[in-house]
Tab-separated table of C-alpha atoms and ligand atoms in Angstrom:
chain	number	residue	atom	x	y	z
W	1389	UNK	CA	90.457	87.263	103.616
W	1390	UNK	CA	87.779	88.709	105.346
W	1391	UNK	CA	87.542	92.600	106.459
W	1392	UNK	CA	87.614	91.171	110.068
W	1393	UNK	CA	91.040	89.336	109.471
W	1394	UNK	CA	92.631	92.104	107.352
W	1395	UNK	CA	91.720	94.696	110.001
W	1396	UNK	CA	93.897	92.688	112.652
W	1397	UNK	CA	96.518	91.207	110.327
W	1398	UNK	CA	99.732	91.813	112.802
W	1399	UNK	CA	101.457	91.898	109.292
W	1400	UNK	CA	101.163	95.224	108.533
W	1401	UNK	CA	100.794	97.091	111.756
W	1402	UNK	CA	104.009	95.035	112.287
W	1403	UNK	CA	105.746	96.155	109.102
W	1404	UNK	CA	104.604	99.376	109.671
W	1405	UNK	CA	106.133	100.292	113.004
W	1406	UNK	CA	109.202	98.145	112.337
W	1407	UNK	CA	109.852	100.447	108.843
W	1408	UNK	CA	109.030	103.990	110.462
W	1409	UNK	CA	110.383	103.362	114.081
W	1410	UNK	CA	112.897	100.841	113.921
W	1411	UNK	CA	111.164	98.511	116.200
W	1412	UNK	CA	111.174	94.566	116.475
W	1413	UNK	CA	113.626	94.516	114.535
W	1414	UNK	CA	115.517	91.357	114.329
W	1415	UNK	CA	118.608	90.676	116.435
W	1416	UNK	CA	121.628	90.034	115.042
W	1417	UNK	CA	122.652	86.567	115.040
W	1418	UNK	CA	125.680	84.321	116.441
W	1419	UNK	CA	128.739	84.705	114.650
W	1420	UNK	CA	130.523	81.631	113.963
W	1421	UNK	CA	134.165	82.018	115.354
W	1422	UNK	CA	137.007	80.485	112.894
W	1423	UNK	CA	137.660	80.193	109.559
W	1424	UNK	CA	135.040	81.942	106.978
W	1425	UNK	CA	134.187	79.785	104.146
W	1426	UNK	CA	134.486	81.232	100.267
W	1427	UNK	CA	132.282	84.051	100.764
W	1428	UNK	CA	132.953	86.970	98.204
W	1429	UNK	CA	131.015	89.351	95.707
W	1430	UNK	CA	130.005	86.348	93.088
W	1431	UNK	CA	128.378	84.345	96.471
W	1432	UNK	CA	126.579	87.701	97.387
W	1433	UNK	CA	125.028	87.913	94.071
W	1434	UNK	CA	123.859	84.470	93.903
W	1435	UNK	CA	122.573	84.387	97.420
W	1436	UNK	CA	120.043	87.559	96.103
W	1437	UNK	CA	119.193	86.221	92.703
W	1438	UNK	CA	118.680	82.655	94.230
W	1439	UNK	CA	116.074	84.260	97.172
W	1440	UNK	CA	114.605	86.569	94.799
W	1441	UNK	CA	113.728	83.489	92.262
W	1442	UNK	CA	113.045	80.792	95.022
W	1443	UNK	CA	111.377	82.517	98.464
W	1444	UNK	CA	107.972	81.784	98.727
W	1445	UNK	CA	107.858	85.119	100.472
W	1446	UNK	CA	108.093	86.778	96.225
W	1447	UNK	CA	104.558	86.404	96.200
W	1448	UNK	CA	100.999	88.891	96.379
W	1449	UNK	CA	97.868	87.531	98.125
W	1450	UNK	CA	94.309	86.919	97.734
W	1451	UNK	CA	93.420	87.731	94.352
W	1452	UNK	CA	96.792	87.858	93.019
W	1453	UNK	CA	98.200	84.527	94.749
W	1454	UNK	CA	99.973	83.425	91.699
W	1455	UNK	CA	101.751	86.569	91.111
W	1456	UNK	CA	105.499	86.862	92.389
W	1457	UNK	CA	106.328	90.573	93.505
W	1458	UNK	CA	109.960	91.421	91.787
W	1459	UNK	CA	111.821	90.514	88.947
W	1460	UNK	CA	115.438	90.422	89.063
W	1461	UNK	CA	117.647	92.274	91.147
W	1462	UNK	CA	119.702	94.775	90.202
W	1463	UNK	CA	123.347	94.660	92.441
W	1464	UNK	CA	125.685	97.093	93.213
W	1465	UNK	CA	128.581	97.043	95.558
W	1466	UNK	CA	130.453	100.295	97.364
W	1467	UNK	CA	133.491	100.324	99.796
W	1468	UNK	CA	133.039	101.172	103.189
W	1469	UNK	CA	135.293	103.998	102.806
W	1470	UNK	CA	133.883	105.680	100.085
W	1471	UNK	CA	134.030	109.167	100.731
W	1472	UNK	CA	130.338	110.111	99.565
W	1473	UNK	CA	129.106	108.415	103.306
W	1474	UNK	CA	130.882	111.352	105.117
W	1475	UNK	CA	129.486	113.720	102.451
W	1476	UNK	CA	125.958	112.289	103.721
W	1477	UNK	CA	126.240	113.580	107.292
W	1478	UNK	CA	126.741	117.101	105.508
W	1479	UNK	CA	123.829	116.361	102.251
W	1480	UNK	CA	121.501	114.261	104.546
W	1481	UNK	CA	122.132	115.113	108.028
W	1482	UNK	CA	124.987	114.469	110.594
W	1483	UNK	CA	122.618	111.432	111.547
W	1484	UNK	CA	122.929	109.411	109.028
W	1485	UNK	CA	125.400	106.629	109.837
W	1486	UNK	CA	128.824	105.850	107.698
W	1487	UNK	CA	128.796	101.875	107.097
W	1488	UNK	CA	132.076	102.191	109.663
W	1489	UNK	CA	129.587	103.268	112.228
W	1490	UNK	CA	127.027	100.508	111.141
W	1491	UNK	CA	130.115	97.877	111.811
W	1492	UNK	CA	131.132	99.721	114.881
W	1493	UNK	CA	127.712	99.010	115.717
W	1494	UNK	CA	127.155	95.199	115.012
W	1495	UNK	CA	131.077	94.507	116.551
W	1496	UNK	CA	130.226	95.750	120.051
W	1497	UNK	CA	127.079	93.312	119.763
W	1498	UNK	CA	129.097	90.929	119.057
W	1499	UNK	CA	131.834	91.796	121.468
W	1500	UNK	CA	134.456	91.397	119.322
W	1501	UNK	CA	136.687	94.289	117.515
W	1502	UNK	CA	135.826	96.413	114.601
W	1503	UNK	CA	137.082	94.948	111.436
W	1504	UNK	CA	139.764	97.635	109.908
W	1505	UNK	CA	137.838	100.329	107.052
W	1506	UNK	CA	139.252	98.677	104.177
W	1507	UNK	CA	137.551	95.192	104.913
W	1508	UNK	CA	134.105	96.799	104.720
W	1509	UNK	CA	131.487	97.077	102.163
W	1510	UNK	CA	128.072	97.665	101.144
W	1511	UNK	CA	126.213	95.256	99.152
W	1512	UNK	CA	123.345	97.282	97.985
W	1513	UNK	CA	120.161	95.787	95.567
W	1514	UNK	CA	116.932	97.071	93.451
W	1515	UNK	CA	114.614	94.739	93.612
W	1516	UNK	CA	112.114	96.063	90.544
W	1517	UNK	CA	108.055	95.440	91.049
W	1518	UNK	CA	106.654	92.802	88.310
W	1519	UNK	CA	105.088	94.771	85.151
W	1520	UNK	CA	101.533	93.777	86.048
W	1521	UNK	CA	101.917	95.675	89.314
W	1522	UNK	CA	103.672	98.848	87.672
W	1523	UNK	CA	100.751	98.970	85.362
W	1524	UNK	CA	97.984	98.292	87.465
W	1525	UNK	CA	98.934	101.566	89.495
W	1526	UNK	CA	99.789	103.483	86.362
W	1527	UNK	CA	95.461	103.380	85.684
W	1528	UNK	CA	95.205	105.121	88.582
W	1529	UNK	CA	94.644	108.524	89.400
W	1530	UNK	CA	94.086	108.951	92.839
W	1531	UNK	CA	94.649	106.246	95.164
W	1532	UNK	CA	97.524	103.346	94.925
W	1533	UNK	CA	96.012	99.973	93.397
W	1534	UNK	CA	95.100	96.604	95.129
W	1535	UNK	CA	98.350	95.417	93.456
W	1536	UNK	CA	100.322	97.961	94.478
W	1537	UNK	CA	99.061	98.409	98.048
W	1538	UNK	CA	100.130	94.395	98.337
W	1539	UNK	CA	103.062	95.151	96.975
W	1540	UNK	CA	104.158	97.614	99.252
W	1541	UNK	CA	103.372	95.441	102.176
W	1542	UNK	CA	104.461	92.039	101.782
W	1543	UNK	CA	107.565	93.482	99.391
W	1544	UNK	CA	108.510	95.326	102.427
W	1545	UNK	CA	108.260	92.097	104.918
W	1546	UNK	CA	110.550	89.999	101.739
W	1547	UNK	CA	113.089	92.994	101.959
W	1548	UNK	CA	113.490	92.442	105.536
W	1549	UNK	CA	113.328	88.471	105.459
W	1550	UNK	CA	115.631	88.829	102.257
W	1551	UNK	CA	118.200	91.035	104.544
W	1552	UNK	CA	117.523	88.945	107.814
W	1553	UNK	CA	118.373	85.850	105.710
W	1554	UNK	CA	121.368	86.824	104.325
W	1555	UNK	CA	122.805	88.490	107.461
W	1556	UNK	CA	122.172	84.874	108.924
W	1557	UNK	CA	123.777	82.867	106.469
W	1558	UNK	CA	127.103	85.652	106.561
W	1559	UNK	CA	127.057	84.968	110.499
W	1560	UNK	CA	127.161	81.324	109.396
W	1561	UNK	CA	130.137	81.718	107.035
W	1562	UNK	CA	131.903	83.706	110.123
W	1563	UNK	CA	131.304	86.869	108.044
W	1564	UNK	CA	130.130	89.681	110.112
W	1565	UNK	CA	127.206	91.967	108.591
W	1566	UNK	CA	124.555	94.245	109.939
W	1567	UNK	CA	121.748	96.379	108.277
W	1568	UNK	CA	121.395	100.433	108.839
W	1569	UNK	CA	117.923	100.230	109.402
W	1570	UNK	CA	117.712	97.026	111.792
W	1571	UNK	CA	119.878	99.815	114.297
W	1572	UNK	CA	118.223	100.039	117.866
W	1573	UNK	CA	118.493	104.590	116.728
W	1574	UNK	CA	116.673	103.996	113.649
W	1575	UNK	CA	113.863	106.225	113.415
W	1576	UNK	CA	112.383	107.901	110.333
W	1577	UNK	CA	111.044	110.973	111.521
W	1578	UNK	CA	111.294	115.049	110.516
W	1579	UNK	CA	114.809	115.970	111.592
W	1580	UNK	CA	115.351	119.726	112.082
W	1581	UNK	CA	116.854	120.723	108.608
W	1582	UNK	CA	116.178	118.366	106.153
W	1583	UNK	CA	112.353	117.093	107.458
W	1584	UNK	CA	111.444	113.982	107.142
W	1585	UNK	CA	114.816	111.461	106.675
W	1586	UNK	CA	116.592	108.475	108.774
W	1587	UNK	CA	119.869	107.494	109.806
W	1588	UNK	CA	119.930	104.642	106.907
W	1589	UNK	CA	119.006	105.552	103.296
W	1590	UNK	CA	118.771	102.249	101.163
W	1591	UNK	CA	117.957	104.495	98.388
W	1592	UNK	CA	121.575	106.701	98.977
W	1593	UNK	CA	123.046	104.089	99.258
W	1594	UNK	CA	121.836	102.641	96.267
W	1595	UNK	CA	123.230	106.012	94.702
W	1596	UNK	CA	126.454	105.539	95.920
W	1597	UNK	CA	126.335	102.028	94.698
W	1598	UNK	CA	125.896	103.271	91.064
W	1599	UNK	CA	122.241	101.834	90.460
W	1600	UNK	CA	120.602	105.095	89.399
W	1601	UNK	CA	120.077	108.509	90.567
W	1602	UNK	CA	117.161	110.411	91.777
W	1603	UNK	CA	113.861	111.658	90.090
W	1604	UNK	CA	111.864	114.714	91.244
W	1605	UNK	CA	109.599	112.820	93.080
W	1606	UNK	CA	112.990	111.487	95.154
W	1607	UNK	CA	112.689	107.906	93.781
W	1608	UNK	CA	115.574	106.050	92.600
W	1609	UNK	CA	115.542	106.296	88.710
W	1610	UNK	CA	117.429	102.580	87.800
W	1611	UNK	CA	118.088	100.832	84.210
W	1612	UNK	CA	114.596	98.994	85.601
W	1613	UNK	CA	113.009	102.490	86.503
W	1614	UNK	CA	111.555	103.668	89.703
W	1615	UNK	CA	109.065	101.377	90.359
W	1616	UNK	CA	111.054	98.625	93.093
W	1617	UNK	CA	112.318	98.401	97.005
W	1618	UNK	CA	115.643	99.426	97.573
W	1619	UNK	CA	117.534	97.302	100.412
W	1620	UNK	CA	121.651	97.499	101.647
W	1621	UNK	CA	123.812	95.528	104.131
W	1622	UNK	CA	127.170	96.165	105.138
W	1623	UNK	CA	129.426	93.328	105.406
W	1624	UNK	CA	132.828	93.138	106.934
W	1625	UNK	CA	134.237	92.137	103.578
W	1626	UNK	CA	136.341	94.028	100.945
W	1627	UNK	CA	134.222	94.794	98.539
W	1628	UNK	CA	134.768	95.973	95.112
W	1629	UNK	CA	132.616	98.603	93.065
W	1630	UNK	CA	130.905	96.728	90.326
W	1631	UNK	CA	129.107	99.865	88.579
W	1632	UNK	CA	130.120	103.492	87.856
W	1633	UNK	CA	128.281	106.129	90.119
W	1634	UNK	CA	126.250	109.045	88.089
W	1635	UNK	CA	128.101	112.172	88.380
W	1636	UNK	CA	124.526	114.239	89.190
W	1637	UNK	CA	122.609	112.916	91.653
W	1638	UNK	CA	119.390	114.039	88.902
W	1639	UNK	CA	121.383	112.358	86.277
W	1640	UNK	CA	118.621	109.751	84.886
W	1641	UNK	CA	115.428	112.591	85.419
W	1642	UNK	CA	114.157	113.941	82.075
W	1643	UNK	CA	113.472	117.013	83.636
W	1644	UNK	CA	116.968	117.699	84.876
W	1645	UNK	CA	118.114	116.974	81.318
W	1646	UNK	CA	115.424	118.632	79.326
W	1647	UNK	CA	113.810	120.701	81.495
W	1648	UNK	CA	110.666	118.868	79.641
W	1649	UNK	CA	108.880	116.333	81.925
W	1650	UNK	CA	107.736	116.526	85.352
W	1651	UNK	CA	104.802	113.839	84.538
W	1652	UNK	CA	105.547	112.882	88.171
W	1653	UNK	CA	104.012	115.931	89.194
W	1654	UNK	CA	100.796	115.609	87.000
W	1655	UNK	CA	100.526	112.223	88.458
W	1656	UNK	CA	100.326	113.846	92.120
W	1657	UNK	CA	96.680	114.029	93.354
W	1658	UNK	CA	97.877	116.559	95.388
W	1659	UNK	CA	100.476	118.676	93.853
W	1660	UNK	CA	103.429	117.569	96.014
W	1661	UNK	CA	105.687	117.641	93.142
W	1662	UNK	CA	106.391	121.074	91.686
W	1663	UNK	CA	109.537	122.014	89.248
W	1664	UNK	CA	111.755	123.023	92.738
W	1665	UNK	CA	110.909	119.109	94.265
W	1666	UNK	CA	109.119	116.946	96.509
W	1667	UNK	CA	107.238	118.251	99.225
W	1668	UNK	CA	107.803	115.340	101.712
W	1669	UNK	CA	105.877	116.477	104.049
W	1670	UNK	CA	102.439	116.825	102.337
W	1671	UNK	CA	103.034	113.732	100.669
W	1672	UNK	CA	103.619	111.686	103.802
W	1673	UNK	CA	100.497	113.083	104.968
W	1674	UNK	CA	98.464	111.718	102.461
W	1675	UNK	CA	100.147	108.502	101.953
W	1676	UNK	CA	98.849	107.670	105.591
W	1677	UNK	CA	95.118	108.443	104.750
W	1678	UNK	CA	95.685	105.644	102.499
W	1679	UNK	CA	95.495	102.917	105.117
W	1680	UNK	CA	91.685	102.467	105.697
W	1681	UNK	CA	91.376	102.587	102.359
W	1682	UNK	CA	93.704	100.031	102.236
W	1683	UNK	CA	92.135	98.012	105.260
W	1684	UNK	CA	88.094	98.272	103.704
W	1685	UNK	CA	88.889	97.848	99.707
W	1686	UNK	CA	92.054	96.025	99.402
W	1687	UNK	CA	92.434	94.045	102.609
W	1688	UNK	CA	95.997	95.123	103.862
W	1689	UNK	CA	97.269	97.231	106.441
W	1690	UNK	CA	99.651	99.810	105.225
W	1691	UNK	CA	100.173	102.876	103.768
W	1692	UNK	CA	100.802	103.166	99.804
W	1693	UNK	CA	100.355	105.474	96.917
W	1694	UNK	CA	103.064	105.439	94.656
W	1695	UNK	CA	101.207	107.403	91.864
W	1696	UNK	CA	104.271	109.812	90.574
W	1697	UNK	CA	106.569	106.351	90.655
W	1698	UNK	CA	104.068	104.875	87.717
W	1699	UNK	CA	102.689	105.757	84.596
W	1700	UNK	CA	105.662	108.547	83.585
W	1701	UNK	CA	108.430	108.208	81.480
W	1702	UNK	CA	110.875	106.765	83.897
W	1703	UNK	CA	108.693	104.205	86.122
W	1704	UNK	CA	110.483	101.182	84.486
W	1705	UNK	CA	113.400	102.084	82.245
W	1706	UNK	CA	115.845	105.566	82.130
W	1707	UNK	CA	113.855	108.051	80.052
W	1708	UNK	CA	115.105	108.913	76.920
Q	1983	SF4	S1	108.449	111.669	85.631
Q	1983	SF4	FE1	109.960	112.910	84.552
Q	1983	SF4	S2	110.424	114.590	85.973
Q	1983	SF4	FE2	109.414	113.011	87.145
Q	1983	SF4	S3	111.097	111.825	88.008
Q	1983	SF4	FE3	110.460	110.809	86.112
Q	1983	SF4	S4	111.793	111.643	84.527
Q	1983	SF4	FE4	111.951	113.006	86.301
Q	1984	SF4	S1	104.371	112.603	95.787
Q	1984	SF4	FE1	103.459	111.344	97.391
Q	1984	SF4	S2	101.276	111.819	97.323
Q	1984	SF4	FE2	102.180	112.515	95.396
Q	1984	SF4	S3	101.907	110.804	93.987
Q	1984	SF4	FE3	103.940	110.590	94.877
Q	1984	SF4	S4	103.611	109.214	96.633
Q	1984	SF4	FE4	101.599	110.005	96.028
């Protein structure tokens, strides 16, 4: 791809605005009236592993054509009434919507009522990045790699089409389900209190889910590491928890065990990581000079660093 055709790409200008400001996202789709067919947890797991292994969307560009982008998912499910989603309106932000209030949502699209609390749940999934792109960003020391920069692009659109997809085929099977994120109100943006946040958290909800807990740098530390795209539907199923929840939200971190890490933080070109946290708000503001880079040496439009999320102890397995 030339310069000229990265430069106007719609790809990742589109990604871009869709992830930070909620727009064009897709609709949701008709939902087939009558009788669901056999649609439970087992048919949500193989609907992910099956797209994961067989969407031609699992795949970098250019230079790295033949490479797919994840491995395996990782699956969790939580029940729509768990009481940790309230607890987010206090830990997050009052914002940050309940899957209730996602369903809420998605019924009055569809004009039809709000299925009771007990028949909804979350389906939430890690999709971990392929070794050769962990390690390709783990050389470097100041920018995010080729690899990774792809990565974080056209992982982000095969989230979306992965979510989109499934949301679809649910509609199909007379199943409602929405995503947080594909909300007209989604915005991330700095929200007096907490700073920089949005009314969906795949990676909370991953948390919730039991797939891991966070890191210093705010990643979600997973049995695969930190180094993947978190994604979440709710469904208007009653889903049961397949995975048991860490009790400390720090609970995988070396440092919070030790008190002997923070490699995330020598990682940071720019010191955004200190022993109290993440400073989201320096960070963000030099993952965005990334983008020309991006555009002139690696040919995509986005935004991407990802330094503290490779080359420490916990970028693709729980430290020990
Ligand atoms: S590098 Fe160490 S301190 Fe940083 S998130 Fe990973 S385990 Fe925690
Ligand atoms: S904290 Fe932000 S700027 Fe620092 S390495 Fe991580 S992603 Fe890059």
């Amino acid at each position: 791809m030339s310069l000229f055709d990265a430069m106007f790409d719609p790809r990742g200008w589109k990604s871009m605005v869709s992830e930070t400001l909620g727009r064009g996202s897709p609709k949701l789709p008709e939902l087939k009236k009558g009788l669901s067919r056999e649609i439970n947890q087992t048919w949500l797991e193989d609907f992910i592993f099956d797209f994961v292994r067989n969407d031609s969307g699992n795949r970098l560009e250019q230079a790295f054509s033949s490479e797919p982008i994840y491995q395996a998912p990782l699956i969790g499910f939580v029940r729509g009434t768990d009481p940790l989603f309230q607890e987010y309106k206090k830990i997050i932000g009052p914002f940050h919507h309940t899957p209730l209030e996602v369903m809420a949502w998605a019924s009055e699209v569809q004009g039809i009522a709000a299925p009771s609390p007990e028949q909804i749940g979350v389906v939430s999934f890690i999709l971990p990045l392929s070794d050769a792109i962990a390690k390709d960003n783990a050389r470097e020391t100041e920018w995010g790699s080729a690899r990774w920069g792809q990565a974080r692009l056209f992982g982000e659109i095969f989230m979306r089409k992965l979510m989109q997809t499934m949301i679809i085929q649910l509609a199909k099977g007379a199943v409602l389900a929405a995503a947080g994120d594909f909300m007209p109100d989604f915005r991330k943006k700095k929200y007096p209190g907490p700073g920089w946040a949005s009314p969906w958290s795949h990676r909370h909800i991953a948390f919730a889910a039991g797939l891991g807990s966070f890191g210093m740098h705010d990643a979600l530390i997973t049995e695969k590491g930190d180094a993947h795209r978190c994604g979440s539907i709710v469904v208007a199923l009653p889903l049961t928890p397949n995975r048991t929840r860490l009790l400390h939200y720090r609970h995988n971190c070396k440092q919070h065990r030790t008190g002997d890490c923070l490699v995330c933080a020598k990682r940071c070109p720019i010191n955004a990581i200190t022993e109290k946290g993440h400073n989201k708000d320096a960070c963000s503001k030099y993952v965005m000079k990334s983008i020309p880079r991006n555009i002139f040496r690696n040919n995509v439009v986005i935004y991407s660093c990802g330094l503290c999320m490779t080359g420490t102890p916990c970028a693709q397995k729980i430290p020990v």
